[in-house]
Coordinates of N, CA and C in Angstrom, one line a residue:
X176 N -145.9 -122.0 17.7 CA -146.3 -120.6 17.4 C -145.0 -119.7 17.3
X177 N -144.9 -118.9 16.3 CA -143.6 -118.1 16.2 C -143.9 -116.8 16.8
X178 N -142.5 -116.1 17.5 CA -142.5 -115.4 19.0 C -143.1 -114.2 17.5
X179 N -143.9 -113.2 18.2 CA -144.4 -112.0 17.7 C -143.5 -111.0 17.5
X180 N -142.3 -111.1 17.6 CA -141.2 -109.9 17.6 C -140.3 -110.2 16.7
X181 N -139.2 -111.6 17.2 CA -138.3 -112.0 16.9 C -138.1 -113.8 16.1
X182 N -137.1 -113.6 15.2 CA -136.9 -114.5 14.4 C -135.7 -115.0 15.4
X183 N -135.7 -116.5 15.0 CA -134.1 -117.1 15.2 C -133.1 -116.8 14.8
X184 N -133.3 -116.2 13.5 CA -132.0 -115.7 13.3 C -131.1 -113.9 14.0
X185 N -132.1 -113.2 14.2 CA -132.6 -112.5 14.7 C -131.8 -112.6 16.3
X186 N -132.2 -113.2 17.0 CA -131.9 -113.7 18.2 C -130.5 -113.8 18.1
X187 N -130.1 -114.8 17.4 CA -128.7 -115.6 17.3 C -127.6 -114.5 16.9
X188 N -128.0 -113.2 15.9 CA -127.4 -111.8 15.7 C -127.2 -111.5 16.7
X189 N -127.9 -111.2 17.9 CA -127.6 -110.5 18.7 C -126.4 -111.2 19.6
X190 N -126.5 -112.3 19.4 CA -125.1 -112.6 20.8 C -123.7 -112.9 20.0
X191 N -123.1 -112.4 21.2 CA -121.8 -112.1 21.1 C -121.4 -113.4 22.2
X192 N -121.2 -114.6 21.4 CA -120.4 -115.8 22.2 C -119.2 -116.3 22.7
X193 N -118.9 -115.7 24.0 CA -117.7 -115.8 24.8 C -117.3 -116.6 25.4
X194 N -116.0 -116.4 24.9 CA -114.9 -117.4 25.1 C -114.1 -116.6 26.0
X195 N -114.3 -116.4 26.9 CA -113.2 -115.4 27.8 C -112.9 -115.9 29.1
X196 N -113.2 -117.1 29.8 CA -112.7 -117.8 30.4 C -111.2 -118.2 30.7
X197 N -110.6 -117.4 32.0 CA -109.1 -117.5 31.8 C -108.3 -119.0 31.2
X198 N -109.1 -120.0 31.6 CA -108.8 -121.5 32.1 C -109.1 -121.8 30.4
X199 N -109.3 -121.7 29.6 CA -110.1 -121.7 28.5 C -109.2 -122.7 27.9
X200 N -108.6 -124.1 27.4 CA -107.8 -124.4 26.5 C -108.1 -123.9 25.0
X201 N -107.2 -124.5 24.2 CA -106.9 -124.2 22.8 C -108.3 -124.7 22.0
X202 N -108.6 -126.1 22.6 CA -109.5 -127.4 21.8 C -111.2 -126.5 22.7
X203 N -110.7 -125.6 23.7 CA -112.0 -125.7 24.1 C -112.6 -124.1 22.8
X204 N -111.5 -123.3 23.2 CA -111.7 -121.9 22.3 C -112.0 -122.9 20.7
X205 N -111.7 -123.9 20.0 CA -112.3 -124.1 19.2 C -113.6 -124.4 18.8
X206 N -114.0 -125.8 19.7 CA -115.3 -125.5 20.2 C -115.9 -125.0 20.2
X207 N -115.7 -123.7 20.8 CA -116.7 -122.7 21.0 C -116.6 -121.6 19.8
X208 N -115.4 -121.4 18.7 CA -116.0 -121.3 17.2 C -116.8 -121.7 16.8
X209 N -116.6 -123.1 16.7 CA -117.6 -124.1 16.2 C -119.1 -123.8 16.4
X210 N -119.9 -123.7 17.9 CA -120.8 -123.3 18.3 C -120.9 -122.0 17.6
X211 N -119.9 -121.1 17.7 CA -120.9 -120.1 17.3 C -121.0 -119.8 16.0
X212 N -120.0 -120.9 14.9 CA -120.8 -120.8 13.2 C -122.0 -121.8 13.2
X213 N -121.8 -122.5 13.7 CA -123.0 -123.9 13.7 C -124.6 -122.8 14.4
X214 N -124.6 -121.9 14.7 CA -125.5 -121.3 15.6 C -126.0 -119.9 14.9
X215 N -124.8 -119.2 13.8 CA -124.3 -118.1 13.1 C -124.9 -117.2 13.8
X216 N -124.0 -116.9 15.1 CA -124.3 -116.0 16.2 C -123.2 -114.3 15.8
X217 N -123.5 -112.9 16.1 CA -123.1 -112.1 15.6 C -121.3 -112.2 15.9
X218 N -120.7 -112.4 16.8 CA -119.4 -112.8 16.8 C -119.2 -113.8 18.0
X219 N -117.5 -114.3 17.8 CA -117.1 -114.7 19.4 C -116.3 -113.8 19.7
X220 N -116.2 -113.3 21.1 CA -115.7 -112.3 22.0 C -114.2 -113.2 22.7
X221 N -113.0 -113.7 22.0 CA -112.1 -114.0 23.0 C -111.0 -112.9 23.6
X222 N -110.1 -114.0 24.4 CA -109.2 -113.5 24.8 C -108.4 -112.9 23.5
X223 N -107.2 -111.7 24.0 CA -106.4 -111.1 22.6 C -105.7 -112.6 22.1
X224 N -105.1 -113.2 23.0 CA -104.2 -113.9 22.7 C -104.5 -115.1 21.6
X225 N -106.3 -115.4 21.6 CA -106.7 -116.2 20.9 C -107.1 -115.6 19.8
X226 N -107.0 -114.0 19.3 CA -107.9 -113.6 18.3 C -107.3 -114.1 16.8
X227 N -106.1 -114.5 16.5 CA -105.3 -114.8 15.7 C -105.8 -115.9 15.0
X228 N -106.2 -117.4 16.4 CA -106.5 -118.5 16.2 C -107.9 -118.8 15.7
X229 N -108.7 -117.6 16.6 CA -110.3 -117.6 16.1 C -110.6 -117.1 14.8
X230 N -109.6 -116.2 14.4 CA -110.3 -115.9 13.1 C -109.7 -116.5 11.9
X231 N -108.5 -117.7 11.9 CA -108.1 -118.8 11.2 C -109.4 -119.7 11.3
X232 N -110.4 -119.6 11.9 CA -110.9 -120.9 12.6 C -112.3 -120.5 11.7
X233 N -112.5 -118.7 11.9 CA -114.1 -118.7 11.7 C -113.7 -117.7 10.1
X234 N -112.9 -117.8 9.6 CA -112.4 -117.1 8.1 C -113.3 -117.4 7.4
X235 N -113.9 -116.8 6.8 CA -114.9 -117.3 5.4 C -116.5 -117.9 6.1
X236 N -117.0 -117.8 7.5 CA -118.3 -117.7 7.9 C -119.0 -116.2 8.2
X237 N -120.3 -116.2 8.4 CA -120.7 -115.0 8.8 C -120.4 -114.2 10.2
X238 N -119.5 -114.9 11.4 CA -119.5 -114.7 12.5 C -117.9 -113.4 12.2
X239 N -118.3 -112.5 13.5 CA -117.3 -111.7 13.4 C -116.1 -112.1 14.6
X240 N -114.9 -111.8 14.4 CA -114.0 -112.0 15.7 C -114.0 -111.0 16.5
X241 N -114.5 -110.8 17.7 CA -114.4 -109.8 18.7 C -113.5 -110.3 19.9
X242 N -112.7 -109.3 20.8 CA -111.9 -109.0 21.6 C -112.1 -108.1 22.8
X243 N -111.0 -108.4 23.5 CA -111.2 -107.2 24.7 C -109.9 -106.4 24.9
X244 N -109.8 -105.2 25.8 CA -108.8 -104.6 25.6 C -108.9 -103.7 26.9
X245 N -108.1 -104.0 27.8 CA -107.9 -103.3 29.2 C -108.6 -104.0 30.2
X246 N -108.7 -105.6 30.1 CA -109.8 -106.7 30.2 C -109.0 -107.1 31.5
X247 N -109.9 -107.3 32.3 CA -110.9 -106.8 32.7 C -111.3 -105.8 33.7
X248 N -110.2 -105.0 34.1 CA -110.7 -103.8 35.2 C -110.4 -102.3 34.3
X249 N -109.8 -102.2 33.6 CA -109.6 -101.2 33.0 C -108.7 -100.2 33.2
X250 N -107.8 -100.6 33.9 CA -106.3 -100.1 34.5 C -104.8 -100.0 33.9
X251 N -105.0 -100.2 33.0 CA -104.2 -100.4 31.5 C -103.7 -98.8 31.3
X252 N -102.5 -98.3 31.2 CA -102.5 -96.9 30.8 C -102.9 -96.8 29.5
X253 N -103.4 -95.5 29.1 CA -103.8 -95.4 27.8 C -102.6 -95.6 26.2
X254 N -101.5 -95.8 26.6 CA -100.6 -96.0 26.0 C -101.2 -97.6 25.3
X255 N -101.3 -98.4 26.3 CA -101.2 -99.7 26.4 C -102.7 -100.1 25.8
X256 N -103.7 -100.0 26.3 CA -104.9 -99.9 25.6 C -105.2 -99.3 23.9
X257 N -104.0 -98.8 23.2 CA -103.8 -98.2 22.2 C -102.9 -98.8 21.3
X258 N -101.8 -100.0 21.9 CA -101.1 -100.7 21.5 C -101.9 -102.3 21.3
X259 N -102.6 -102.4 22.5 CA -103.2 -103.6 22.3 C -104.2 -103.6 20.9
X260 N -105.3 -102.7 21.0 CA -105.7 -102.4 20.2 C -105.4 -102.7 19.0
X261 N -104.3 -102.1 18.1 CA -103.9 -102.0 16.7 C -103.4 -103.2 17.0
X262 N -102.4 -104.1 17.4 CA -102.7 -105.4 17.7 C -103.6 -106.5 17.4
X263 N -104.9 -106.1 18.7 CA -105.7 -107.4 17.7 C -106.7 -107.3 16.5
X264 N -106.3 -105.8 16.1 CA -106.9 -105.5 14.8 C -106.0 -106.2 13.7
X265 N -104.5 -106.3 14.3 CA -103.5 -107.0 12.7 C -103.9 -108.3 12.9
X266 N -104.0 -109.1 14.6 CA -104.4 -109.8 14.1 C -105.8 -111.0 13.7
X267 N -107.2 -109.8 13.5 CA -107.7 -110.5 12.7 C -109.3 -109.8 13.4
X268 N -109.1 -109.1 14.8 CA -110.2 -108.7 15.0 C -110.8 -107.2 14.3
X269 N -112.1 -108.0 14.5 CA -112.9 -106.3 13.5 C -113.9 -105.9 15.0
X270 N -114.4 -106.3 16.0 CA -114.7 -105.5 17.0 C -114.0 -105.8 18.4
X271 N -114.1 -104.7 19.1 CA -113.0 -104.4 20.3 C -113.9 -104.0 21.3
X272 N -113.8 -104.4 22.6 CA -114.8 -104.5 23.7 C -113.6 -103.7 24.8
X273 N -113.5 -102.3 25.0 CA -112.6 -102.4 25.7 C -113.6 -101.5 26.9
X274 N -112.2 -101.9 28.3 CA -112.9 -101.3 29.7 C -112.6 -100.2 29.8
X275 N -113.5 -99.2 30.3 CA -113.4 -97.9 30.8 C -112.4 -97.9 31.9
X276 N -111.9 -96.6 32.1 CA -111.3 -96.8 33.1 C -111.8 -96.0 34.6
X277 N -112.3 -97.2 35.3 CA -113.2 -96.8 36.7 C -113.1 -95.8 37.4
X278 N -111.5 -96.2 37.9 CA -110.9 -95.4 38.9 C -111.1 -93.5 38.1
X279 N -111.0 -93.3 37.3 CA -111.3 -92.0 36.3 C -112.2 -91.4 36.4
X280 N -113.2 -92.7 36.3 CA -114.6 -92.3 36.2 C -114.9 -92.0 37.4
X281 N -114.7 -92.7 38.5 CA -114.9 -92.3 39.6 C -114.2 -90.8 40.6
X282 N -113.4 -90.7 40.0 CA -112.4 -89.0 40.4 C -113.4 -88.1 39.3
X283 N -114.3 -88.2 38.4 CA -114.6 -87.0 37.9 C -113.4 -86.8 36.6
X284 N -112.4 -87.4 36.5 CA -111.9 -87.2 35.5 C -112.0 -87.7 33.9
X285 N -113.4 -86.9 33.4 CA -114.0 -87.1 32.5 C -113.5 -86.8 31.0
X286 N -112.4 -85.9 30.8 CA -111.8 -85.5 30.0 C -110.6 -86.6 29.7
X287 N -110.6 -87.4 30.8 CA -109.6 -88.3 30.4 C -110.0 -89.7 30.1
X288 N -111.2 -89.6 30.6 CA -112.1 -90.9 30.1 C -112.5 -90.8 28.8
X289 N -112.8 -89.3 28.2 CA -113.4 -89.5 26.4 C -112.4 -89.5 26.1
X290 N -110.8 -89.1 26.0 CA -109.4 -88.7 25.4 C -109.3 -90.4 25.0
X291 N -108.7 -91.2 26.1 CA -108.5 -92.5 26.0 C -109.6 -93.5 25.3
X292 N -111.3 -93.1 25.5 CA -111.9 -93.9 24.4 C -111.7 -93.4 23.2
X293 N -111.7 -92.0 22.7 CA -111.3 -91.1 21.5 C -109.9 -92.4 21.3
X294 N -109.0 -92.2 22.0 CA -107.7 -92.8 20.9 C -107.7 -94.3 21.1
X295 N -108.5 -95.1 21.4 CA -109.2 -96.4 21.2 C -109.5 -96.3 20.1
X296 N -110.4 -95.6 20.0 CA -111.1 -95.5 18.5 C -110.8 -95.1 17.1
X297 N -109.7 -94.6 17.5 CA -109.0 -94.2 16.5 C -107.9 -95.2 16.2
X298 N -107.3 -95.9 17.5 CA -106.7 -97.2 16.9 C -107.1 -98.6 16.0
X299 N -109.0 -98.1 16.7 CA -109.3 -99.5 15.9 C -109.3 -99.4 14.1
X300 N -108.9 -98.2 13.6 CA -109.7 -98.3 12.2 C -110.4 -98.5 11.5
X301 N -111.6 -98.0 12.4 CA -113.1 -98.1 11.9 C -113.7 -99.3 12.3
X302 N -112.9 -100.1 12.8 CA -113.3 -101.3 13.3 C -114.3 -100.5 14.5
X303 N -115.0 -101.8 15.1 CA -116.4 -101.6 15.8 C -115.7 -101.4 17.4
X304 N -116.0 -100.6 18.0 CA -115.4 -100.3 19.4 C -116.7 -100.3 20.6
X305 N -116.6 -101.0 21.5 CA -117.6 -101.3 22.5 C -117.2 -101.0 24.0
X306 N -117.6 -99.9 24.5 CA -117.1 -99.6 25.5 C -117.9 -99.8 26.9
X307 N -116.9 -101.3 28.0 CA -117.2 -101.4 28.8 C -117.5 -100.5 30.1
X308 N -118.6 -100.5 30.6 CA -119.0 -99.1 31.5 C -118.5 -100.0 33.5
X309 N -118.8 -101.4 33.1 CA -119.0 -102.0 34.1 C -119.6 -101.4 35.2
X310 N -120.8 -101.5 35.2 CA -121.6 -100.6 36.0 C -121.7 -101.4 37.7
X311 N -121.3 -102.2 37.9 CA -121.5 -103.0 39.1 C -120.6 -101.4 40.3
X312 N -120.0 -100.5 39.5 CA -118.8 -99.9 40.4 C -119.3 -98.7 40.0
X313 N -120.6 -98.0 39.6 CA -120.9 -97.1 38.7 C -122.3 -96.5 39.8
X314 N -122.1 -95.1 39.6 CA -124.0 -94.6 40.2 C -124.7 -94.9 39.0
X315 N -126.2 -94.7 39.1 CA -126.5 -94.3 38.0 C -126.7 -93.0 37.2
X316 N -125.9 -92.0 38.2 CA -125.4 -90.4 37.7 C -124.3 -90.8 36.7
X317 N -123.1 -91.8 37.1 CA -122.4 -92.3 37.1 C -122.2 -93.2 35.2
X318 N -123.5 -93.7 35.5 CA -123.5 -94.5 34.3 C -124.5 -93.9 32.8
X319 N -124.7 -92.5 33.5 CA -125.2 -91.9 32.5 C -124.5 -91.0 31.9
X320 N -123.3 -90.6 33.1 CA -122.0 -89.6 32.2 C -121.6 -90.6 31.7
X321 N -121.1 -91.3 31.5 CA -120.1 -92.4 31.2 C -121.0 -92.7 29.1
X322 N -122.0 -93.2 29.6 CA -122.7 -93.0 28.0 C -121.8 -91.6 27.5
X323 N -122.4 -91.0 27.7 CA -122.5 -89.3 27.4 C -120.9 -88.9 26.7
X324 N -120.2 -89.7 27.8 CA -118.5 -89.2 27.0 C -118.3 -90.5 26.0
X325 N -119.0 -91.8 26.3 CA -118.4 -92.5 25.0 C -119.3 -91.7 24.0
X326 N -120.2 -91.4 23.7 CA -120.7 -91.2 22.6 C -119.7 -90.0 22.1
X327 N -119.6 -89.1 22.5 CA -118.8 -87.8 22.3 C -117.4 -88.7 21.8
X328 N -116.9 -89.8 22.3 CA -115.6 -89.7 22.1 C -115.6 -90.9 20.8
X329 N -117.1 -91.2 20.1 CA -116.9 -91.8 18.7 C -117.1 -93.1 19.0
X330 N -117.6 -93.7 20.2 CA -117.9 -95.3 20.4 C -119.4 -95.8 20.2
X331 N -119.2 -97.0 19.3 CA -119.9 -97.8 18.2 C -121.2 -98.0 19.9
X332 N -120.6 -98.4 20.5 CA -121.3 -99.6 21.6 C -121.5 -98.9 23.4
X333 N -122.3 -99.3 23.9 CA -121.7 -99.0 25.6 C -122.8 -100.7 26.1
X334 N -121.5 -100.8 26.9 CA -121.7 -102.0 27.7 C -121.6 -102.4 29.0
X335 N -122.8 -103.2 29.3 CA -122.8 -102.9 30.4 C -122.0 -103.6 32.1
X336 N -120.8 -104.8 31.4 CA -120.3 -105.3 32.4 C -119.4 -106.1 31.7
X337 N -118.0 -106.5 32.6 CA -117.2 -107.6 31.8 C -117.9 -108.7 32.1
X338 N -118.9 -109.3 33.5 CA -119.2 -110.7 33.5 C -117.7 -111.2 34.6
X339 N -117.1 -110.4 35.1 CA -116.2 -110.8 36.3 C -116.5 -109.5 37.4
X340 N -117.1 -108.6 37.6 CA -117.4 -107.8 38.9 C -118.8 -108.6 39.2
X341 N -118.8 -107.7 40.8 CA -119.9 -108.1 41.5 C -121.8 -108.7 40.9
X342 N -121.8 -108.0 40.0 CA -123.0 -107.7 39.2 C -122.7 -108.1 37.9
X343 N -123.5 -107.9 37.0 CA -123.6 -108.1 35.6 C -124.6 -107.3 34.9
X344 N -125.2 -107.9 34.3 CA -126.3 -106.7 33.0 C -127.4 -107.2 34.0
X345 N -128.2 -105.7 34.2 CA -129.6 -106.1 34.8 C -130.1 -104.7 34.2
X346 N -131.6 -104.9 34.1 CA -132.5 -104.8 33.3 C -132.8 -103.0 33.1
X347 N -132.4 -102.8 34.7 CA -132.7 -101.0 34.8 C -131.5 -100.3 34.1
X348 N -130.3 -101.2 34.1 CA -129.3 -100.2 33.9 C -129.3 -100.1 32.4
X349 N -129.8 -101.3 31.4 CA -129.7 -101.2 30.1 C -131.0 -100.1 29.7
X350 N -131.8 -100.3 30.5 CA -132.5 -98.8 29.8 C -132.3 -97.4 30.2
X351 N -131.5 -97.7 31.2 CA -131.2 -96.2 31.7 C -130.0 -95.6 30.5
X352 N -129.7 -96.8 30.1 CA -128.0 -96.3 29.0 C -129.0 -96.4 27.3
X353 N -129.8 -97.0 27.5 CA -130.6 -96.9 26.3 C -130.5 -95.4 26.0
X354 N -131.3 -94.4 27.4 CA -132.0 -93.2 27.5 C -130.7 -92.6 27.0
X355 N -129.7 -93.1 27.3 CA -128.3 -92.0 27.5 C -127.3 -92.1 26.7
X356 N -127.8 -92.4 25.9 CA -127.3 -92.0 24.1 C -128.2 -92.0 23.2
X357 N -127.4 -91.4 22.2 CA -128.6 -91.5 20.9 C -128.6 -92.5 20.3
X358 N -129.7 -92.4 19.2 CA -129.6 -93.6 17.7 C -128.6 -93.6 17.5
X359 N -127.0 -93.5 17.3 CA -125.9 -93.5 16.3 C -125.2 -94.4 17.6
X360 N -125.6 -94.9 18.6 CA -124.9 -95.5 19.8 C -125.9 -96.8 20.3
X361 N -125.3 -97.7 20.3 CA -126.3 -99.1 21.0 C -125.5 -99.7 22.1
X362 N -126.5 -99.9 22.3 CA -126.3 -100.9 23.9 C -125.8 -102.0 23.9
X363 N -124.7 -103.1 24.6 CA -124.4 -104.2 24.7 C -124.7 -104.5 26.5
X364 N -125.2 -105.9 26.4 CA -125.7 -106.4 27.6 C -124.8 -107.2 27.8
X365 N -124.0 -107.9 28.9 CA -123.0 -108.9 29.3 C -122.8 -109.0 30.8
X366 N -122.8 -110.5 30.8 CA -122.5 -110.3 32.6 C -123.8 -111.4 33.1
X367 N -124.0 -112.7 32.9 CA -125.3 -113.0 33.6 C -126.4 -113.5 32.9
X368 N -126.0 -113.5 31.4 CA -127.4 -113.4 30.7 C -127.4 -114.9 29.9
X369 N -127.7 -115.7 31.1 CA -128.3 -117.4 31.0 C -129.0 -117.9 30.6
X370 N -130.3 -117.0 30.0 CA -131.8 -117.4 30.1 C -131.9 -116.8 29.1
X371 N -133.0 -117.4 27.7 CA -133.4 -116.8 26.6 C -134.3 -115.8 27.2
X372 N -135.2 -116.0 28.1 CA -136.6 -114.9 28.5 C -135.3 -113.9 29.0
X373 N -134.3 -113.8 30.0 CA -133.6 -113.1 30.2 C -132.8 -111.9 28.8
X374 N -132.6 -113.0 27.9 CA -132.0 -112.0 26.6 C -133.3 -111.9 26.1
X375 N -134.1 -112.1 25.9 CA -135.2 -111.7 25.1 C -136.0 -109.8 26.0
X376 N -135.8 -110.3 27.4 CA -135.9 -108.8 27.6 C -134.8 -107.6 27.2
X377 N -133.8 -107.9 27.3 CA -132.9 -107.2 27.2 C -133.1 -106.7 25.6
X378 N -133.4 -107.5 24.7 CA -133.6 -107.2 23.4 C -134.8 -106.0 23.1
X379 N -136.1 -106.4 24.0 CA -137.0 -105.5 23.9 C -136.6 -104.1 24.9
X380 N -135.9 -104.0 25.5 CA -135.1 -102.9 26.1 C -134.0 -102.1 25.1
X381 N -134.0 -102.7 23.7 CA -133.1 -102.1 23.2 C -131.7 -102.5 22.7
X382 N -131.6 -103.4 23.8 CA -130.2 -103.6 23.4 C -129.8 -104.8 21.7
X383 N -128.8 -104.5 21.5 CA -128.4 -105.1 20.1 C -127.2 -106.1 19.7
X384 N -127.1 -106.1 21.2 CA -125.8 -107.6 21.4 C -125.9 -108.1 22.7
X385 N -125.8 -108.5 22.6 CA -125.6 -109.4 24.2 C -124.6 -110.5 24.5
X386 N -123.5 -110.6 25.3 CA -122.6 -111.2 25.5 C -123.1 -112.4 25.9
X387 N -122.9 -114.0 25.7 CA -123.5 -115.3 26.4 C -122.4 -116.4 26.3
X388 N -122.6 -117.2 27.0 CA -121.7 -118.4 26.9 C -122.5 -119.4 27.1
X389 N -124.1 -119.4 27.2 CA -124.9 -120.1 27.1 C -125.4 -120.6 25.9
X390 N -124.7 -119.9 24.6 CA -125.5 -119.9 23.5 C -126.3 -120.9 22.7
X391 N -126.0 -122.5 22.7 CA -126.2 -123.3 21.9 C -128.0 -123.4 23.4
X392 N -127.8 -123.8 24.2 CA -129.2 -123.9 25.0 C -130.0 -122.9 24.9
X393 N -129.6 -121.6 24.8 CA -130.7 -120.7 24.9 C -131.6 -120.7 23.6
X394 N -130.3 -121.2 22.3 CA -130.6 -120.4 20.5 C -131.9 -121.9 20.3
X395 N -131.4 -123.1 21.0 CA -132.2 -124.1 21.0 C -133.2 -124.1 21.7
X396 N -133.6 -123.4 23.2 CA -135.0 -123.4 23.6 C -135.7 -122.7 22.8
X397 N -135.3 -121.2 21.8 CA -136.0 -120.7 21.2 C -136.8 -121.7 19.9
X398 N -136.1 -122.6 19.5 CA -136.3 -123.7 18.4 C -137.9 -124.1 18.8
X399 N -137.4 -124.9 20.2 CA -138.5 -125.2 20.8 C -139.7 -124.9 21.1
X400 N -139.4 -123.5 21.6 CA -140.7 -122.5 21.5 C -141.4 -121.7 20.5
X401 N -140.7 -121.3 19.7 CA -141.2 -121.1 18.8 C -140.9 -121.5 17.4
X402 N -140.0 -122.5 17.0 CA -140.0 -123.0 16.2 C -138.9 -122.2 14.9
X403 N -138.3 -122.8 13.9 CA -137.2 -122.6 13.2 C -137.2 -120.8 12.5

């Protein structure tokens, strides 16, 4: 029986398959291209240092090359989150996942939290910009200003965790960030999300990416259950 909402292909759009594993070798980041054209999942998410290699690898398929930038606590001066940036845009990435910066967010210094996503985004050149909230360190007062200035400061995405703090994406916070932007802004889920019934909620919550490193078991139990 085919699921009443969603197609496989459908499913497989929405993840964003990561490779961000410090320990990660060369043969394994290929690999896990591999998976994710063989799978034609919406991009892979590596490290910067691999974005050069990944998109030699995934050149001429449907999958996009995505990155990170101030990865993973967000402590990068904005100088440097600005350099990185135009960086792994030369070499080869079209979306950028980068971290809020906590400590900011947490002082109330909110003008300097949309200034630095503003000139992210302006580094990427229209490229896709996804801004990590990492809510594991966040109120939920907290994680609804935090929406509120990325959207003001011109970001594509808000997301909800690198997948290295305490926590990860869970279910309240992506609809509370759903509420706390508009249509011109979507949600990314990351951090935890093992289980197709697990991304499958997250989908009907809204969200439009989801970060996985589970991908080839989850895009295959869908097969199973409902069929191609």
């Amino acid at each position: 029986m085919a699921h009443p909402k969603y197609t496989l292909h459908q499913v497989a759009k929405t993840i964003d398959h990561a490779l961000l594993r410090p320990d990660m070798s060369r043969d394994e980041v290929k690999a896990g291209c591999e998976v994710a054209m063989k799978y034609d999942v919406a991009s892979v998410c590596c490290k910067p240092a691999d974005v050069a290699f990944c998109a030699d690898i995934l050149r001429g398929s449907d999958v996009h090359v995505g990155t990170v930038v101030g990865f993973p606590h967000g402590n990068s001066a904005t100088a440097t989150k600005v350099f990185e940036t135009k960086q792994v845009v030369a070499d080869g990435a079209t979306e950028i996942d980068v971290v809020i910066n906590i400590g900011w967010m947490k002082s109330g210094m909110y003008d300097e939290v949309r200034e630095e996503i503003a000139a992210v985004v302006a580094a990427a050149s229209g490229n896709q910009v996804k801004v990590i909230l990492e809510n594991a360190y966040l109120t939920k007062e907290e994680i609804v200003k935090a929406c509120q200035l990325c959207e003001a400061a011109g970001a594509d995405y808000v997301k909800t965790s690198t997948g290295f703090a305490p926590t990860g994406a869970i279910l309240e916070d992506v609809q509370l960030m759903r509420a706390s932007v508009s249509s011109k802004v979507e949600v990314k889920s990351a951090g935890g999300v093992k289980s197709l019934d697990m991304l499958l909620s997250f989908m009907d919550a809204g969200v439009k990416r989801s970060g996985a490193s589970g991908t080839a078991a989850m895009l295959d139990e869908f097969v199973e259950r409902f069929g191609a």
